């Protein structure tokens, strides 16, 4: 856990809108539910947030509208392009976390999904050496 590797992982930060669906939980297949999701990579953890429209909000405080829904610890996770049989959509990534959790991540714009693929791959690699 050298200061250098910590520094590197901390540099690997990104946020944006992606389409995602969970496909497995505890190693068991779950029904897909594609949703547009505000997605944040920070400190080796990927966080999917609830759709502000569907998240139950009392007050209209905008900062309260970003509610984490799922987090995936990237240490020990794998990321790769999903095979064609996983989805009919294009540009689909498959993220497998520990504890049998699996997400598909998708975005039509190739450059955007390529950037996510790279940063997630780099993060997972960096975490291997910590
Ligand atoms: O892997 P599947 O079952 O073909 O995934 C599709 C379904 O989740 C479908 O919803 P229903 O379970 O209500 O039929 C979704 O609308 C589709 O988007 C899913 O397929 P894609 O190929 O888009 O991942």
PDB file of C-alpha atoms and ligand atoms in Angstrom:
ATOM      1  CA  UNK A   1       0.000   0.000   0.000  1.00  0.00           C
ATOM      2  CA  UNK A   2       2.655   2.462  -1.052  1.00  0.00           C
ATOM      3  CA  UNK A   3       1.949   6.177  -1.257  1.00  0.00           C
ATOM      4  CA  UNK A   4       2.590   5.920  -5.022  1.00  0.00           C
ATOM      5  CA  UNK A   5      -0.157   3.390  -5.725  1.00  0.00           C
ATOM      6  CA  UNK A   6      -2.564   5.259  -3.484  1.00  0.00           C
ATOM      7  CA  UNK A   7      -1.769   8.372  -5.429  1.00  0.00           C
ATOM      8  CA  UNK A   8      -2.420   6.558  -8.718  1.00  0.00           C
ATOM      9  CA  UNK A   9      -5.796   5.162  -7.722  1.00  0.00           C
ATOM     10  CA  UNK A  10      -6.830   8.523  -6.373  1.00  0.00           C
ATOM     11  CA  UNK A  11      -6.073   9.986  -9.788  1.00  0.00           C
ATOM     12  CA  UNK A  12      -8.417   7.510 -11.415  1.00  0.00           C
ATOM     13  CA  UNK A  13     -11.657   9.397 -10.960  1.00  0.00           C
ATOM     14  CA  UNK A  14     -14.522   9.848 -13.356  1.00  0.00           C
ATOM     15  CA  UNK A  15     -18.211  10.640 -13.360  1.00  0.00           C
ATOM     16  CA  UNK A  16     -20.916  10.618 -15.975  1.00  0.00           C
ATOM     17  CA  UNK A  17     -24.227   9.271 -17.179  1.00  0.00           C
ATOM     18  CA  UNK A  18     -24.293   5.629 -18.289  1.00  0.00           C
ATOM     19  CA  UNK A  19     -26.946   3.007 -18.896  1.00  0.00           C
ATOM     20  CA  UNK A  20     -26.638   0.137 -16.481  1.00  0.00           C
ATOM     21  CA  UNK A  21     -28.441  -2.937 -15.312  1.00  0.00           C
ATOM     22  CA  UNK A  22     -27.675  -5.427 -12.626  1.00  0.00           C
ATOM     23  CA  UNK A  23     -27.650  -8.972 -14.053  1.00  0.00           C
ATOM     24  CA  UNK A  24     -26.512 -11.007 -11.049  1.00  0.00           C
ATOM     25  CA  UNK A  25     -26.598 -10.733  -7.297  1.00  0.00           C
ATOM     26  CA  UNK A  26     -24.883 -13.222  -4.964  1.00  0.00           C
ATOM     27  CA  UNK A  27     -24.095 -15.266  -8.072  1.00  0.00           C
ATOM     28  CA  UNK A  28     -27.789 -15.550  -8.968  1.00  0.00           C
ATOM     29  CA  UNK A  29     -29.169 -14.148 -12.199  1.00  0.00           C
ATOM     30  CA  UNK A  30     -31.606 -11.281 -11.695  1.00  0.00           C
ATOM     31  CA  UNK A  31     -33.991  -9.704 -14.207  1.00  0.00           C
ATOM     32  CA  UNK A  32     -32.486  -6.860 -16.188  1.00  0.00           C
ATOM     33  CA  UNK A  33     -33.695  -3.348 -15.570  1.00  0.00           C
ATOM     34  CA  UNK A  34     -31.779  -0.894 -17.760  1.00  0.00           C
ATOM     35  CA  UNK A  35     -31.713   2.607 -16.331  1.00  0.00           C
ATOM     36  CA  UNK A  36     -29.767   5.778 -17.020  1.00  0.00           C
ATOM     37  CA  UNK A  37     -27.523   6.285 -14.061  1.00  0.00           C
ATOM     38  CA  UNK A  38     -25.233   8.961 -12.723  1.00  0.00           C
ATOM     39  CA  UNK A  39     -22.076   6.910 -12.225  1.00  0.00           C
ATOM     40  CA  UNK A  40     -19.070   7.961 -10.140  1.00  0.00           C
ATOM     41  CA  UNK A  41     -15.643   6.335  -9.868  1.00  0.00           C
ATOM     42  CA  UNK A  42     -13.778   7.492  -6.779  1.00  0.00           C
ATOM     43  CA  UNK A  43     -11.146   5.854  -4.593  1.00  0.00           C
ATOM     44  CA  UNK A  44     -11.433   2.451  -6.273  1.00  0.00           C
ATOM     45  CA  UNK A  45     -15.197   2.273  -5.789  1.00  0.00           C
ATOM     46  CA  UNK A  46     -17.810   2.624  -8.531  1.00  0.00           C
ATOM     47  CA  UNK A  47     -21.110   4.076  -7.359  1.00  0.00           C
ATOM     48  CA  UNK A  48     -24.343   3.990  -9.316  1.00  0.00           C
ATOM     49  CA  UNK A  49     -26.855   6.590  -8.195  1.00  0.00           C
ATOM     50  CA  UNK A  50     -30.602   6.517  -8.211  1.00  0.00           C
ATOM     51  CA  UNK A  51     -32.436   8.294 -10.959  1.00  0.00           C
ATOM     52  CA  UNK A  52     -33.338  11.628  -9.302  1.00  0.00           C
ATOM     53  CA  UNK A  53     -36.807  11.358 -10.857  1.00  0.00           C
ATOM     54  CA  UNK A  54     -37.507   7.988  -9.263  1.00  0.00           C
ATOM     55  CA  UNK A  55     -35.775   8.603  -5.948  1.00  0.00           C
ATOM     56  CA  UNK A  56     -38.252   9.583  -3.277  1.00  0.00           C
ATOM     57  CA  UNK A  57     -37.543  13.174  -2.275  1.00  0.00           C
ATOM     58  CA  UNK A  58     -39.098  15.109   0.532  1.00  0.00           C
ATOM     59  CA  UNK A  59     -37.441  18.489   0.307  1.00  0.00           C
ATOM     60  CA  UNK A  60     -36.485  19.990  -3.024  1.00  0.00           C
ATOM     61  CA  UNK A  61     -32.858  20.395  -2.062  1.00  0.00           C
ATOM     62  CA  UNK A  62     -31.001  19.620  -5.291  1.00  0.00           C
ATOM     63  CA  UNK A  63     -27.929  18.264  -3.525  1.00  0.00           C
ATOM     64  CA  UNK A  64     -30.140  15.638  -1.896  1.00  0.00           C
ATOM     65  CA  UNK A  65     -31.266  14.333  -5.272  1.00  0.00           C
ATOM     66  CA  UNK A  66     -28.099  12.346  -5.868  1.00  0.00           C
ATOM     67  CA  UNK A  67     -28.691   9.195  -3.869  1.00  0.00           C
ATOM     68  CA  UNK A  68     -26.311   6.235  -4.083  1.00  0.00           C
ATOM     69  CA  UNK A  69     -28.045   3.024  -5.111  1.00  0.00           C
ATOM     70  CA  UNK A  70     -25.247   0.447  -5.621  1.00  0.00           C
ATOM     71  CA  UNK A  71     -21.537   0.488  -4.976  1.00  0.00           C
ATOM     72  CA  UNK A  72     -19.043  -1.900  -6.516  1.00  0.00           C
ATOM     73  CA  UNK A  73     -15.680  -2.317  -4.825  1.00  0.00           C
ATOM     74  CA  UNK A  74     -13.247  -2.576  -7.747  1.00  0.00           C
ATOM     75  CA  UNK A  75     -10.522  -4.436  -5.883  1.00  0.00           C
ATOM     76  CA  UNK A  76     -10.837  -8.007  -7.170  1.00  0.00           C
ATOM     77  CA  UNK A  77     -13.460  -7.044  -9.757  1.00  0.00           C
ATOM     78  CA  UNK A  78     -13.187  -7.729 -13.490  1.00  0.00           C
ATOM     79  CA  UNK A  79     -14.213  -5.569 -16.422  1.00  0.00           C
ATOM     80  CA  UNK A  80     -14.477  -6.494 -20.094  1.00  0.00           C
ATOM     81  CA  UNK A  81     -16.612  -6.201 -23.192  1.00  0.00           C
ATOM     82  CA  UNK A  82     -19.758  -8.291 -22.857  1.00  0.00           C
ATOM     83  CA  UNK A  83     -20.292 -11.021 -25.422  1.00  0.00           C
ATOM     84  CA  UNK A  84     -23.144 -10.559 -27.916  1.00  0.00           C
ATOM     85  CA  UNK A  85     -25.385 -13.018 -26.089  1.00  0.00           C
ATOM     86  CA  UNK A  86     -25.420 -10.805 -22.976  1.00  0.00           C
ATOM     87  CA  UNK A  87     -27.336  -7.966 -24.609  1.00  0.00           C
ATOM     88  CA  UNK A  88     -28.671  -6.787 -27.960  1.00  0.00           C
ATOM     89  CA  UNK A  89     -27.281  -3.319 -27.220  1.00  0.00           C
ATOM     90  CA  UNK A  90     -23.979  -2.059 -28.601  1.00  0.00           C
ATOM     91  CA  UNK A  91     -20.930  -1.007 -26.534  1.00  0.00           C
ATOM     92  CA  UNK A  92     -21.742  -3.125 -23.487  1.00  0.00           C
ATOM     93  CA  UNK A  93     -19.263  -3.666 -20.657  1.00  0.00           C
ATOM     94  CA  UNK A  94     -19.549  -6.442 -18.115  1.00  0.00           C
ATOM     95  CA  UNK A  95     -18.448  -5.618 -14.571  1.00  0.00           C
ATOM     96  CA  UNK A  96     -18.123  -8.525 -12.167  1.00  0.00           C
ATOM     97  CA  UNK A  97     -17.548  -7.650  -8.559  1.00  0.00           C
ATOM     98  CA  UNK A  98     -16.768  -9.902  -5.663  1.00  0.00           C
ATOM     99  CA  UNK A  99     -19.691 -11.613  -3.911  1.00  0.00           C
ATOM    100  CA  UNK A 100     -21.213 -12.582  -7.275  1.00  0.00           C
ATOM    101  CA  UNK A 101     -22.509  -9.166  -8.254  1.00  0.00           C
ATOM    102  CA  UNK A 102     -22.591  -8.447 -11.977  1.00  0.00           C
ATOM    103  CA  UNK A 103     -23.579  -5.338 -13.907  1.00  0.00           C
ATOM    104  CA  UNK A 104     -23.820  -4.481 -17.588  1.00  0.00           C
ATOM    105  CA  UNK A 105     -22.780  -0.926 -18.429  1.00  0.00           C
ATOM    106  CA  UNK A 106     -23.642   0.593 -21.801  1.00  0.00           C
ATOM    107  CA  UNK A 107     -23.464   3.811 -23.759  1.00  0.00           C
ATOM    108  CA  UNK A 108     -24.130   4.369 -27.466  1.00  0.00           C
ATOM    109  CA  UNK A 109     -21.263   6.850 -27.924  1.00  0.00           C
ATOM    110  CA  UNK A 110     -18.148   4.744 -28.422  1.00  0.00           C
ATOM    111  CA  UNK A 111     -15.621   7.315 -27.142  1.00  0.00           C
ATOM    112  CA  UNK A 112     -17.513   7.621 -23.854  1.00  0.00           C
ATOM    113  CA  UNK A 113     -17.747   3.908 -23.195  1.00  0.00           C
ATOM    114  CA  UNK A 114     -14.100   3.470 -24.275  1.00  0.00           C
ATOM    115  CA  UNK A 115     -13.014   6.054 -21.685  1.00  0.00           C
ATOM    116  CA  UNK A 116     -14.923   4.178 -18.962  1.00  0.00           C
ATOM    117  CA  UNK A 117     -13.439   0.870 -20.103  1.00  0.00           C
ATOM    118  CA  UNK A 118      -9.947   2.327 -19.827  1.00  0.00           C
ATOM    119  CA  UNK A 119     -10.354   3.984 -16.444  1.00  0.00           C
ATOM    120  CA  UNK A 120     -12.039   0.908 -14.930  1.00  0.00           C
ATOM    121  CA  UNK A 121      -9.346  -1.407 -16.351  1.00  0.00           C
ATOM    122  CA  UNK A 122      -6.577   0.868 -15.031  1.00  0.00           C
ATOM    123  CA  UNK A 123      -8.215   1.135 -11.604  1.00  0.00           C
ATOM    124  CA  UNK A 124      -8.637  -2.624 -11.250  1.00  0.00           C
ATOM    125  CA  UNK A 125      -4.981  -3.120 -12.266  1.00  0.00           C
ATOM    126  CA  UNK A 126      -3.748  -0.505  -9.813  1.00  0.00           C
ATOM    127  CA  UNK A 127      -5.705  -2.109  -6.987  1.00  0.00           C
ATOM    128  CA  UNK A 128      -4.042  -5.486  -7.680  1.00  0.00           C
ATOM    129  CA  UNK A 129      -0.753  -4.013  -6.523  1.00  0.00           C
ATOM    130  CA  UNK A 130      -1.998  -2.499  -3.290  1.00  0.00           C
TER     131      UNK A 130
HETATM  132  O1  LIG B   1     -31.391 -10.573 -21.592  1.00  0.00           O
HETATM  133  P1  LIG B   1     -32.821 -10.248 -21.927  1.00  0.00           P
HETATM  134  O2  LIG B   1     -33.809 -10.918 -21.044  1.00  0.00           O
HETATM  135  O3  LIG B   1     -33.125 -10.393 -23.398  1.00  0.00           O
HETATM  136  O4  LIG B   1     -32.949  -8.700 -21.568  1.00  0.00           O
HETATM  137  C1  LIG B   1     -33.954  -7.864 -22.038  1.00  0.00           C
HETATM  138  C2  LIG B   1     -35.047  -7.735 -21.008  1.00  0.00           C
HETATM  139  O5  LIG B   1     -34.501  -7.353 -19.759  1.00  0.00           O
HETATM  140  C3  LIG B   1     -36.058  -6.688 -21.410  1.00  0.00           C
HETATM  141  O6  LIG B   1     -37.005  -6.481 -20.401  1.00  0.00           O
HETATM  142  P2  LIG B   1     -38.166  -7.521 -20.054  1.00  0.00           P
HETATM  143  O7  LIG B   1     -37.539  -8.448 -19.040  1.00  0.00           O
HETATM  144  O8  LIG B   1     -39.257  -6.714 -19.451  1.00  0.00           O
HETATM  145  O9  LIG B   1     -38.538  -8.227 -21.309  1.00  0.00           O
HETATM  146  C4  LIG B   1     -35.391  -5.338 -21.666  1.00  0.00           C
HETATM  147  O10 LIG B   1     -36.336  -4.411 -22.103  1.00  0.00           O
HETATM  148  C5  LIG B   1     -34.290  -5.477 -22.691  1.00  0.00           C
HETATM  149  O11 LIG B   1     -33.646  -4.221 -22.838  1.00  0.00           O
HETATM  150  C6  LIG B   1     -33.297  -6.537 -22.329  1.00  0.00           C
HETATM  151  O12 LIG B   1     -32.401  -6.826 -23.374  1.00  0.00           O
HETATM  152  P3  LIG B   1     -31.127  -6.042 -23.861  1.00  0.00           P
HETATM  153  O13 LIG B   1     -30.718  -6.816 -25.084  1.00  0.00           O
HETATM  154  O14 LIG B   1     -31.568  -4.646 -24.171  1.00  0.00           O
HETATM  155  O15 LIG B   1     -30.053  -6.073 -22.823  1.00  0.00           O
END
